[in-house]
mmCIF file of C-alpha atoms in Angstrom:
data_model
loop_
_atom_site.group_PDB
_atom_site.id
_atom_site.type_symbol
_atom_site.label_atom_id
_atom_site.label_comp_id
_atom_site.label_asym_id
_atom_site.label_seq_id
_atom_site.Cartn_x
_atom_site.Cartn_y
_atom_site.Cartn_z
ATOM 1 C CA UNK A 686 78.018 68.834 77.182
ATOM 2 C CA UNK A 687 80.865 67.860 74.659
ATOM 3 C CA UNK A 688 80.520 64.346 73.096
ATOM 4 C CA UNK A 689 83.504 63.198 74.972
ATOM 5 C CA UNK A 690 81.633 64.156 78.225
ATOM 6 C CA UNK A 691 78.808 62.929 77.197
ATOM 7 C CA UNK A 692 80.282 59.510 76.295
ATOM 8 C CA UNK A 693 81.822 59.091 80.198
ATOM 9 C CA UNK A 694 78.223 60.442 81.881
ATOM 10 C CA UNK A 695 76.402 57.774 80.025
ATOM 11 C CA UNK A 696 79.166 54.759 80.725
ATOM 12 C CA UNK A 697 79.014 56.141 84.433
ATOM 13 C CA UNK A 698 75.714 56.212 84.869
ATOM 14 C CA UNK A 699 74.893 53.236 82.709
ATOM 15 C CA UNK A 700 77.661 51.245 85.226
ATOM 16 C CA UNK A 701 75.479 52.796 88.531
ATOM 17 C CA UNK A 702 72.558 50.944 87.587
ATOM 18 C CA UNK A 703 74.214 47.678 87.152
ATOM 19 C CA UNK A 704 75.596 48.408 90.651
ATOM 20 C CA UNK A 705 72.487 49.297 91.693
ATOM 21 C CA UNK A 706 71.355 45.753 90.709
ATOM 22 C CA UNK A 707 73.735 44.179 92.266
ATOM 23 C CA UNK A 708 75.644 43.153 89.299
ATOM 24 C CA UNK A 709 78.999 42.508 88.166
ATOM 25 C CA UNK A 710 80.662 45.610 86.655
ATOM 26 C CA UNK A 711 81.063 45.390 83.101
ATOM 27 C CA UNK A 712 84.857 46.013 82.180
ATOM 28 C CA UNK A 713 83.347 48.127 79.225
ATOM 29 C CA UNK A 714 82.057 50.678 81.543
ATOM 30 C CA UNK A 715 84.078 51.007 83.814
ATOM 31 C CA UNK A 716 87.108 51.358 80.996
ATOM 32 C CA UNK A 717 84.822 54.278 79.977
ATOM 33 C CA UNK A 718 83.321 55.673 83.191
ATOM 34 C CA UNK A 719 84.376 56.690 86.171
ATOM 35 C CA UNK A 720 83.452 53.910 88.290
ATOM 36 C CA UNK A 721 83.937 55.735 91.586
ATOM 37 C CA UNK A 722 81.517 58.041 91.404
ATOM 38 C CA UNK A 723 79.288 55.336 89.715
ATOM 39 C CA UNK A 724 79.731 53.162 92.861
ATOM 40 C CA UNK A 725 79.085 56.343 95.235
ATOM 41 C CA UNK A 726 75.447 57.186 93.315
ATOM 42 C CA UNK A 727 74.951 53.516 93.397
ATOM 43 C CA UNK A 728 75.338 52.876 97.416
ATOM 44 C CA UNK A 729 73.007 55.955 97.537
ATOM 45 C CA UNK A 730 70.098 54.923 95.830
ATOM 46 C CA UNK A 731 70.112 51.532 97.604
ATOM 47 C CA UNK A 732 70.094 53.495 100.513
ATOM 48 C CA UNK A 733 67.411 55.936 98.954
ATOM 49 C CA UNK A 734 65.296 53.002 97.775
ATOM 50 C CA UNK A 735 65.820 49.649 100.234
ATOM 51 C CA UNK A 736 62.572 48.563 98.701
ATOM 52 C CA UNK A 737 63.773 49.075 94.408
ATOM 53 C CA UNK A 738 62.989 46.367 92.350
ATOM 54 C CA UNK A 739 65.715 47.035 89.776
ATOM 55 C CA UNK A 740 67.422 50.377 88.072
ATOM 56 C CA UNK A 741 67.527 50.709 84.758
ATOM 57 C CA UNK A 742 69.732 53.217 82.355
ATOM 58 C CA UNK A 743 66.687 55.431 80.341
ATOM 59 C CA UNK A 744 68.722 54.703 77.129
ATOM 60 C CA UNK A 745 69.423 57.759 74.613
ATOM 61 C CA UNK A 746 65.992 58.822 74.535
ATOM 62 C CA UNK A 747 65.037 62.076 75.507
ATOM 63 C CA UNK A 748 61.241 61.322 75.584
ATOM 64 C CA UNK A 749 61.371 61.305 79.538
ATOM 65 C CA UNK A 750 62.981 63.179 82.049
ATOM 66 C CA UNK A 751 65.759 61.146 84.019
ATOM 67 C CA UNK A 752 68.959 59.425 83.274
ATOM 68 C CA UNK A 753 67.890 56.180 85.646
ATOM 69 C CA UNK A 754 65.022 55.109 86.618
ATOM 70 C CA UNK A 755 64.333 53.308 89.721
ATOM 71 C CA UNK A 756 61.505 50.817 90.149
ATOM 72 C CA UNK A 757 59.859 49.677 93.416
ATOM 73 C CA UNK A 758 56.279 48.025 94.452
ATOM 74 C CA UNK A 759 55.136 51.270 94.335
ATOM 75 C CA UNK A 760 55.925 52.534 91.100
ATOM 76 C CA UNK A 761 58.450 54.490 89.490
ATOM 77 C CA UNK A 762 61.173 57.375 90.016
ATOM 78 C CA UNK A 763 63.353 59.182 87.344
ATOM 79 C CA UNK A 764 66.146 59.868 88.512
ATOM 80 C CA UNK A 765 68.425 62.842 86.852
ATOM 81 C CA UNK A 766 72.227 61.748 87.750
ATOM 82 C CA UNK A 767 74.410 65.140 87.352
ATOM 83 C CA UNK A 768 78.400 64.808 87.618
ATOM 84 C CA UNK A 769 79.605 68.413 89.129
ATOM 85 C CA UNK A 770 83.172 69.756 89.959
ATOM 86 C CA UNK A 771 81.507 71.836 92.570
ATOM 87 C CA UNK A 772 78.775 71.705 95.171
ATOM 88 C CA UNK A 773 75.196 73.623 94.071
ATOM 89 C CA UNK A 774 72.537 72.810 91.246
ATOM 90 C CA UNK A 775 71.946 76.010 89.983
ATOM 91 C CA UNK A 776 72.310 77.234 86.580
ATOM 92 C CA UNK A 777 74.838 79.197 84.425
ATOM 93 C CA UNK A 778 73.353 79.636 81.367
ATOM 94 C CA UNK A 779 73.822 81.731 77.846
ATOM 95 C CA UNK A 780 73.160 85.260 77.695
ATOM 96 C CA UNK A 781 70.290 85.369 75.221
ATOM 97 C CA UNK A 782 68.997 81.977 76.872
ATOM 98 C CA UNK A 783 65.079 83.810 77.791
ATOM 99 C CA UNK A 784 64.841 85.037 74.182
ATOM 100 C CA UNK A 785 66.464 81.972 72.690
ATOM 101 C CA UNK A 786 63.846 79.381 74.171
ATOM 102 C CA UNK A 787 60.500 82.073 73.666
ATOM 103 C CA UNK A 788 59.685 83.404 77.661
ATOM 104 C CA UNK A 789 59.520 86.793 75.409
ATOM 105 C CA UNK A 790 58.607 86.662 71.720
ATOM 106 C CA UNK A 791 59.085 89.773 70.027
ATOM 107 C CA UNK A 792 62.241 90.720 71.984
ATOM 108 C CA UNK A 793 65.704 91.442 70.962
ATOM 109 C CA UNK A 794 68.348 89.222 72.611
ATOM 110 C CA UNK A 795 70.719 90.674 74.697
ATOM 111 C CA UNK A 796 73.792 90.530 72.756
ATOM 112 C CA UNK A 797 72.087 91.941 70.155
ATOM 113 C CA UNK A 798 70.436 94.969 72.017
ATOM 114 C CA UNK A 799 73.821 96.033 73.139
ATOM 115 C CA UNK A 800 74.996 96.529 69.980
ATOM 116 C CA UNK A 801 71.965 98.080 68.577
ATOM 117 C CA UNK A 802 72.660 100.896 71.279
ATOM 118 C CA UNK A 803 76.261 101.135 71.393
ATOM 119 C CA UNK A 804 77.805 99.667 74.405
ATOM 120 C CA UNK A 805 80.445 98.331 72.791
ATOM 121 C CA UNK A 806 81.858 101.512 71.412
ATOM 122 C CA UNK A 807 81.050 103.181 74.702
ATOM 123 C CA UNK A 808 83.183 100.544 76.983
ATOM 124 C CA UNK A 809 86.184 101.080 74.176
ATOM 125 C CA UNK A 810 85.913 104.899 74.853
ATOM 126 C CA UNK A 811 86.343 104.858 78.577
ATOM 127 C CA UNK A 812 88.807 102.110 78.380
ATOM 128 C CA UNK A 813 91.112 104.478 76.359
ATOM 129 C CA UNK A 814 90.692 106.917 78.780
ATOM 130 C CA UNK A 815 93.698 105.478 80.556
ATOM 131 C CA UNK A 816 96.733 106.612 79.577
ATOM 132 C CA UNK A 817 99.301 103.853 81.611
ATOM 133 C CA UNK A 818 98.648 100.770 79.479
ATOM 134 C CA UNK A 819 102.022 98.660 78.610
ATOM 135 C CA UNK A 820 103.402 98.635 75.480
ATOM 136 C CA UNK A 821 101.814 94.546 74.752
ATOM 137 C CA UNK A 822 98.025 96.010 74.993
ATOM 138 C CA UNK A 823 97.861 98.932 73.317
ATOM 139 C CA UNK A 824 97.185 96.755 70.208
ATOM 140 C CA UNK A 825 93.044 97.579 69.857
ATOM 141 C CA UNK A 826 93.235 95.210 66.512
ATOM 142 C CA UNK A 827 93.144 92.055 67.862
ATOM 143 C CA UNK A 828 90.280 89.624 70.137
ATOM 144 C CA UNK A 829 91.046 89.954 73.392
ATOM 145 C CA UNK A 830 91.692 93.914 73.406
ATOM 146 C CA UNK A 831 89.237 94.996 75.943
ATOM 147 C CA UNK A 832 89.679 92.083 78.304
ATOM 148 C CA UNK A 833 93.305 92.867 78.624
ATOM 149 C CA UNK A 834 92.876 96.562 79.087
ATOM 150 C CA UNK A 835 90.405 95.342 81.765
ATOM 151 C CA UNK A 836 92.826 93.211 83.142
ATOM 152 C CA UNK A 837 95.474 95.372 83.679
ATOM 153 C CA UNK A 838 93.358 98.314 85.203
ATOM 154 C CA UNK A 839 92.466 95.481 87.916
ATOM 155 C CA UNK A 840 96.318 94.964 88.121
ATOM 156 C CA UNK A 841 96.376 98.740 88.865
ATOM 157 C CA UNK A 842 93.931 98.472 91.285
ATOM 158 C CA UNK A 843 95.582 95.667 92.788
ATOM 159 C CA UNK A 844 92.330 93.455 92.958
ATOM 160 C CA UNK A 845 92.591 90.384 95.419
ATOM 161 C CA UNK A 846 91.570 87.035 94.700
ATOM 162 C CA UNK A 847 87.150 87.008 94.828
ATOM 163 C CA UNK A 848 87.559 90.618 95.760
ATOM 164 C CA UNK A 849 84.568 92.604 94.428
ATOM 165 C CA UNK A 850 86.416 94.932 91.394
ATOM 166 C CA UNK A 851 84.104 98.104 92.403
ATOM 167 C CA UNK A 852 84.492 97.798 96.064
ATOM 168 C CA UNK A 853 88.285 97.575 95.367
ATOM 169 C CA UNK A 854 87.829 100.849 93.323
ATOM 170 C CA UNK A 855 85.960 102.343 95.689
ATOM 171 C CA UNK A 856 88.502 101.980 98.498
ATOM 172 C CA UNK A 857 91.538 103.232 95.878
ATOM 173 C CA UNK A 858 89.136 106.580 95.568
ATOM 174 C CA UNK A 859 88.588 106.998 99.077
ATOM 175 C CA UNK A 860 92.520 106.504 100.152
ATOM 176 C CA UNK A 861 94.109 109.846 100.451
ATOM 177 C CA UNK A 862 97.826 108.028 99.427
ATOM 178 C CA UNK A 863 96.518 106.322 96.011
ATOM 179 C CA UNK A 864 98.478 107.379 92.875
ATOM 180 C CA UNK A 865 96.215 109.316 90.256
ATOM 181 C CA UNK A 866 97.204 106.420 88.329
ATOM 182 C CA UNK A 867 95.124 104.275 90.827
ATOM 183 C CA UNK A 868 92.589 106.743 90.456
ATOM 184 C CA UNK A 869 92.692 107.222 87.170
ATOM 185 C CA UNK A 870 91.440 103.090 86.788
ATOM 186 C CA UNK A 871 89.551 103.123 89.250
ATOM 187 C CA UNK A 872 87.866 106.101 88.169
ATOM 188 C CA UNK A 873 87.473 104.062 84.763
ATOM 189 C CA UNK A 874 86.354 101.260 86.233
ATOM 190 C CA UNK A 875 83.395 102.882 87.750
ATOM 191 C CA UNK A 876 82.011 104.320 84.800
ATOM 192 C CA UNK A 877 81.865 100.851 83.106
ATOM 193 C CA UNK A 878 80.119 99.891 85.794
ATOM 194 C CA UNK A 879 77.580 102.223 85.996
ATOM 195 C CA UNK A 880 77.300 102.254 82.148
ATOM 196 C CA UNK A 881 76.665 98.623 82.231
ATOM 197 C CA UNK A 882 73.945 99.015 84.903
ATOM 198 C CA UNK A 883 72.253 101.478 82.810
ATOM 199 C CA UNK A 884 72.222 99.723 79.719
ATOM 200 C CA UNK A 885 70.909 96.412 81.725
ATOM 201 C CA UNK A 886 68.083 98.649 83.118
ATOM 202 C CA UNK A 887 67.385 99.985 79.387
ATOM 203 C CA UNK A 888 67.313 96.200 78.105
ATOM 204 C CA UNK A 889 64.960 95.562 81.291
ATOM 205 C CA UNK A 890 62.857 98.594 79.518
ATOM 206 C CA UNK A 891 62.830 96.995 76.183
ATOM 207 C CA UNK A 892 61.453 93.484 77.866
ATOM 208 C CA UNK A 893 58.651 95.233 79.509
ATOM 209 C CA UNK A 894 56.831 95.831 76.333
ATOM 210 C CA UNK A 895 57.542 92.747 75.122
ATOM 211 C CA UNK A 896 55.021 89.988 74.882
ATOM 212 C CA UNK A 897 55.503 86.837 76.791
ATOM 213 C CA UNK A 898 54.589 83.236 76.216
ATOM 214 C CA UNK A 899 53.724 81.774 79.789
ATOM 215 C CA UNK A 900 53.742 78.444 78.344
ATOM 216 C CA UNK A 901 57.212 78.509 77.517
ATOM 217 C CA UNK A 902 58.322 80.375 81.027
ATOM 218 C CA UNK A 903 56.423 77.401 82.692
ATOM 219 C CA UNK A 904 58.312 75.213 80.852
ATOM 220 C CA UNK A 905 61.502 76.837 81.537
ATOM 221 C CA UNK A 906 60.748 77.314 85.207
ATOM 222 C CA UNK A 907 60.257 73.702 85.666
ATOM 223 C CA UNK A 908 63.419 72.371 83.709
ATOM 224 C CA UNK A 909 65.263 74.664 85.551
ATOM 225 C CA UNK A 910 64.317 73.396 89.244
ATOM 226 C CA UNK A 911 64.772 69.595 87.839
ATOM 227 C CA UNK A 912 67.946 70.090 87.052
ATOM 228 C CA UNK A 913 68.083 71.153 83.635
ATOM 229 C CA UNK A 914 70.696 73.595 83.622
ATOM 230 C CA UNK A 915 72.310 73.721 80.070
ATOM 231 C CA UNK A 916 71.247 75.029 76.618
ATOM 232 C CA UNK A 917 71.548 71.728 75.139
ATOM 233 C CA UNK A 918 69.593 70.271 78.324
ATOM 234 C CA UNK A 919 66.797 72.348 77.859
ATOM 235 C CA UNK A 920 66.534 72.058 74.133
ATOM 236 C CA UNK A 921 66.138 68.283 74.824
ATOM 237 C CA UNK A 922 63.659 68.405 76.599
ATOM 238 C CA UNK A 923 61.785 72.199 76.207
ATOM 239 C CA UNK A 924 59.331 70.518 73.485
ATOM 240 C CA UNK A 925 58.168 68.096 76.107
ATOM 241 C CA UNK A 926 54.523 67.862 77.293
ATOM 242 C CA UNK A 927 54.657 69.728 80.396
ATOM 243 C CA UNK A 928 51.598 68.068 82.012
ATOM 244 C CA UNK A 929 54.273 65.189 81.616
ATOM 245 C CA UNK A 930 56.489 67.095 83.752
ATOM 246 C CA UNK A 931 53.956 68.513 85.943
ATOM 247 C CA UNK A 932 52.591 65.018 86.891
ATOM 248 C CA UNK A 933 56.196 63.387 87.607
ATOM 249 C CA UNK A 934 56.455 65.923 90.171
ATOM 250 C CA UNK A 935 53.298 66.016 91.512
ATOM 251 C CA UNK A 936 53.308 62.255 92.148
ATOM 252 C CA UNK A 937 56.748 62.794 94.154
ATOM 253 C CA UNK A 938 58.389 60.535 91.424
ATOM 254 C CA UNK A 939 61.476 62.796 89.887
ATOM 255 C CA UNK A 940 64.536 63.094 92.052
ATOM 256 C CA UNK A 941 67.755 65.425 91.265
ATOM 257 C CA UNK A 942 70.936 63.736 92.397
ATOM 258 C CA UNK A 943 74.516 65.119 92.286
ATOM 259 C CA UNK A 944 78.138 63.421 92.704
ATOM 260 C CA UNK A 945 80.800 65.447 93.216
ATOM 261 C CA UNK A 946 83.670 64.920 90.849
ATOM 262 C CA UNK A 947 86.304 65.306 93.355
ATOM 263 C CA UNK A 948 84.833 63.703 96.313
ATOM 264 C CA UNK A 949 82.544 61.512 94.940
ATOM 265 C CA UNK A 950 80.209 62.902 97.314
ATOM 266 C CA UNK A 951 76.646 62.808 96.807
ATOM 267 C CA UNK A 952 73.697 65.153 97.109
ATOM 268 C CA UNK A 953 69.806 64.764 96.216
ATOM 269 C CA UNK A 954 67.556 67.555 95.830
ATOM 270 C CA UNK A 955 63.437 66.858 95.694
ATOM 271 C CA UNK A 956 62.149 69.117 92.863
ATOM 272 C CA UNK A 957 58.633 68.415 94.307
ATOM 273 C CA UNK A 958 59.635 69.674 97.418
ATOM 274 C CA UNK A 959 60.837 72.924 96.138
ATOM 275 C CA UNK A 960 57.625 73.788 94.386
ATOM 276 C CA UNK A 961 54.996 72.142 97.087
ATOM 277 C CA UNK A 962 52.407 74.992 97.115
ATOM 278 C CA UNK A 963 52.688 76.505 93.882
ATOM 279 C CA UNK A 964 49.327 77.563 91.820
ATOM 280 C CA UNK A 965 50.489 77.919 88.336
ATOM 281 C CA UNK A 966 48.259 80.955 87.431
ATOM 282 C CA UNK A 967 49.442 84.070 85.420
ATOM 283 C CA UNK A 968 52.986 82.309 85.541
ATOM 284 C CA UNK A 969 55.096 85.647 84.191
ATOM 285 C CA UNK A 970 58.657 86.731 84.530
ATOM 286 C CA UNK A 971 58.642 89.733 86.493
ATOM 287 C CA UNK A 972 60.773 92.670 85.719
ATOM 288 C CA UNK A 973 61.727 95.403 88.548
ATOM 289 C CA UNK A 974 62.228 98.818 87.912
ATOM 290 C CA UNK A 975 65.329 98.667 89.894
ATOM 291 C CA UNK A 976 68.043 96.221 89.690
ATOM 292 C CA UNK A 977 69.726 93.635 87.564
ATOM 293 C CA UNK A 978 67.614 90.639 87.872
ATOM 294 C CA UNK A 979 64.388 89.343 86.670
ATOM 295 C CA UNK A 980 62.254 86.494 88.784
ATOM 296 C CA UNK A 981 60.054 84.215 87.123
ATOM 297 C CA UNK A 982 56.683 84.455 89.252
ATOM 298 C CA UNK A 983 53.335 82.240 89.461
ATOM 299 C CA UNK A 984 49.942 82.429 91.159
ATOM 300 C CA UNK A 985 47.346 84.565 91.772
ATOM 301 C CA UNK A 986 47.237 88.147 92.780
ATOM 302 C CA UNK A 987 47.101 86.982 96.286
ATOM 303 C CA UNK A 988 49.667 84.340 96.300
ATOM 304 C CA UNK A 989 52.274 85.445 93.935
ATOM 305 C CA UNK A 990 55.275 82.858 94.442
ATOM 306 C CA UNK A 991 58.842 83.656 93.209
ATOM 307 C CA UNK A 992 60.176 80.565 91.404
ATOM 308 C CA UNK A 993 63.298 81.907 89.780
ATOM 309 C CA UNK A 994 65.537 84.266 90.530
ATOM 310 C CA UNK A 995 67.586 85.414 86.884
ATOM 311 C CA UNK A 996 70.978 87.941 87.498
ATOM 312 C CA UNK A 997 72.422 89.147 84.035
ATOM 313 C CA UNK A 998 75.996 89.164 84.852
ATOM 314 C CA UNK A 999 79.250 89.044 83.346
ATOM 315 C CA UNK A 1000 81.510 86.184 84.461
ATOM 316 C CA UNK A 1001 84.677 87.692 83.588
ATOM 317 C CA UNK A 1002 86.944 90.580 84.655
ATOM 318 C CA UNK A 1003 84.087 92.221 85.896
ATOM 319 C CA UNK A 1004 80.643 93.602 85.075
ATOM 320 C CA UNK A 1005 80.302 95.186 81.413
ATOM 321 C CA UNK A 1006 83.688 93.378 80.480
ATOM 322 C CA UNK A 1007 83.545 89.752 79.522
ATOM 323 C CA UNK A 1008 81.551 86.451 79.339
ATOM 324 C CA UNK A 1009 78.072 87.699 79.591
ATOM 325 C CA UNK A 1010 75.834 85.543 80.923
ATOM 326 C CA UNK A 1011 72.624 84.230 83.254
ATOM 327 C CA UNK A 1012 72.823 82.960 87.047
ATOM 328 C CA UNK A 1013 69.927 81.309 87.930
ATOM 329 C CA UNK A 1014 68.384 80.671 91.352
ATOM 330 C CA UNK A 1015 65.911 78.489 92.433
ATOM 331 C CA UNK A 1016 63.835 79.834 95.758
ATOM 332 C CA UNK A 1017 66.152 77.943 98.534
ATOM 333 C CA UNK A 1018 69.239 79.610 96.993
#
């Protein structure tokens, strides 16, 4: 989160809890904030907690999980406030994000294992394959090289808007009237494809033998389903005592909410709910021999429980192109 993001988040959710209270708005916050959506996540824990004593802002400190924290006869509640342009709770997260934070220990990181074996150099080769490209991306000297090629083969193809880019290919192969210049990219197209399925699958390989630290995948696995869904979120909070977390949401007292942006609506996900049932035993992540994804797993041999689901994907273009990076899925997804 960028410091002026950060600085709006905190005056919004800062301005919720005097709401929450009952209490004037001060003209401070809501100058700062975005008292809307503060007044939305306000009428919602009222209605959450009828019986709160007061809400209170958890300050700067990062030595507890939650942004608010809601007090009744009964005890406590952190509360993690998240401020979303879109609907969901799951996370998007860096590409080298499971070596960065130590689920494997002696493992390359992504980015750098593709280097090591030459993807890059093997994407440029197919990409100059095609002979069509216009005159203002032929240029292989500057940033953006590759993505443009990339882009203009899907121009080629004639891609639709959320259209899958190898389905599209596919259906140029298949039509008896496409050009051979059709063919031609999508013919491309495919082979990046597969090349960047194979070289995930080799990287899978190279995790395998790597050791893991099941501390540190706990750790991560629990972040994750409470909302922490950034680098900078999880490095806040990664070095926290996890019987901490463990007991917050064992005791039912941690609660994920999320206001919409746009419609100010709001959403609350139970992070004790999701895990009810879990025996944290032999917690691993769990690599297939097939496939693109890794799960994070717990329990014992006859209650293994999926926790995570973890895609390696590329966000951009399409796969093997641009913006590589992790989707994560908790089990309701």
């Amino acid at each position: 989160m960028g410091k002026h993001e950060r600085a709006w988040v905190e005056a919004t959710e800062r301005l919720t809890a005097r709401l929450a209270n009952g209490a004037d708005p001060d003209e401070e916050l809501v100058e700062a904030g975005r008292p809307d959506l503060a007044e939305a996540l306000a009428d919602r824990l009222r209605s959450d907690f009828p019986d709160a004593t007061a809400v209170r802002h958890a300050g700067n400190s990062y030595d507890s999980l939650g942004d608010l924290i809601v007090e009744t006869p009964d005890g406590e509640t952190f509360v993690e406030a998240k401020f979303v342009a879109s609907g969901g709770t799951r996370a998007n997260l860096g590409q080298d994000t499971l070596t960065e934070f130590g689920l494997f220990e002696d493992a390359t990181a992504w980015s750098d294992f593709r280097e090591e074996i030459g993807f890059p150099e093997d994407r440029e080769a197919l990409l100059r394959e095609f002979d069509g490209y216009p005159d203002d991306v032929r240029d292989w000297s500057y940033k953006s090289a590759v993505y443009d090629r990339a882009k203009h083969l899907k121009n080629v193809l004639d891609v639709s808007r959320g259209q899958n880019t190898g389905s599209r290919a596919d259906e140029v192969l298949a039509d008896p009237d496409a050009t051979e210049k059709e063919r031609e990219a999508a013919r491309i197209v495919n082979a990046i494809l597969e090349l960047d399925r194979e070289e995930k699958l080799a990287y899978f390989d190279h995790l395998r033998e790597a050791e893991q630290n099941p501390r540190n995948v706990e750790t991560f696995a629990h972040l994750i389903v409470c909302g922490y869904h950034t680098a900078d979120a999880l490095d806040e909070h990664f070095d926290d005592d996890l019987k901490d977390i463990k007991r917050l949401l064992e005791t039912d007292s941690y609660r994920l909410y999320e206001v919409n942006r746009n419609s100010g609506a709001v959403s609350v996900e139970n992070p004790s709910a999701l895990l009810a049932g879990f025996e944290w035993e032999d917690t691993r992540v769990e690599i297939p021999d097939d496939g693109t994804s890794v799960s994070v797993v717990t329990g014992p041999p006859g209650n293994r429980r999926r926790v995570l689901n973890i895609a390696y994907n590329w966000k951009n273009k399409f796969q093997g192109i641009q913006t590589p990076s992790m989707n994560v899925f908790v089990p309701e997804a």
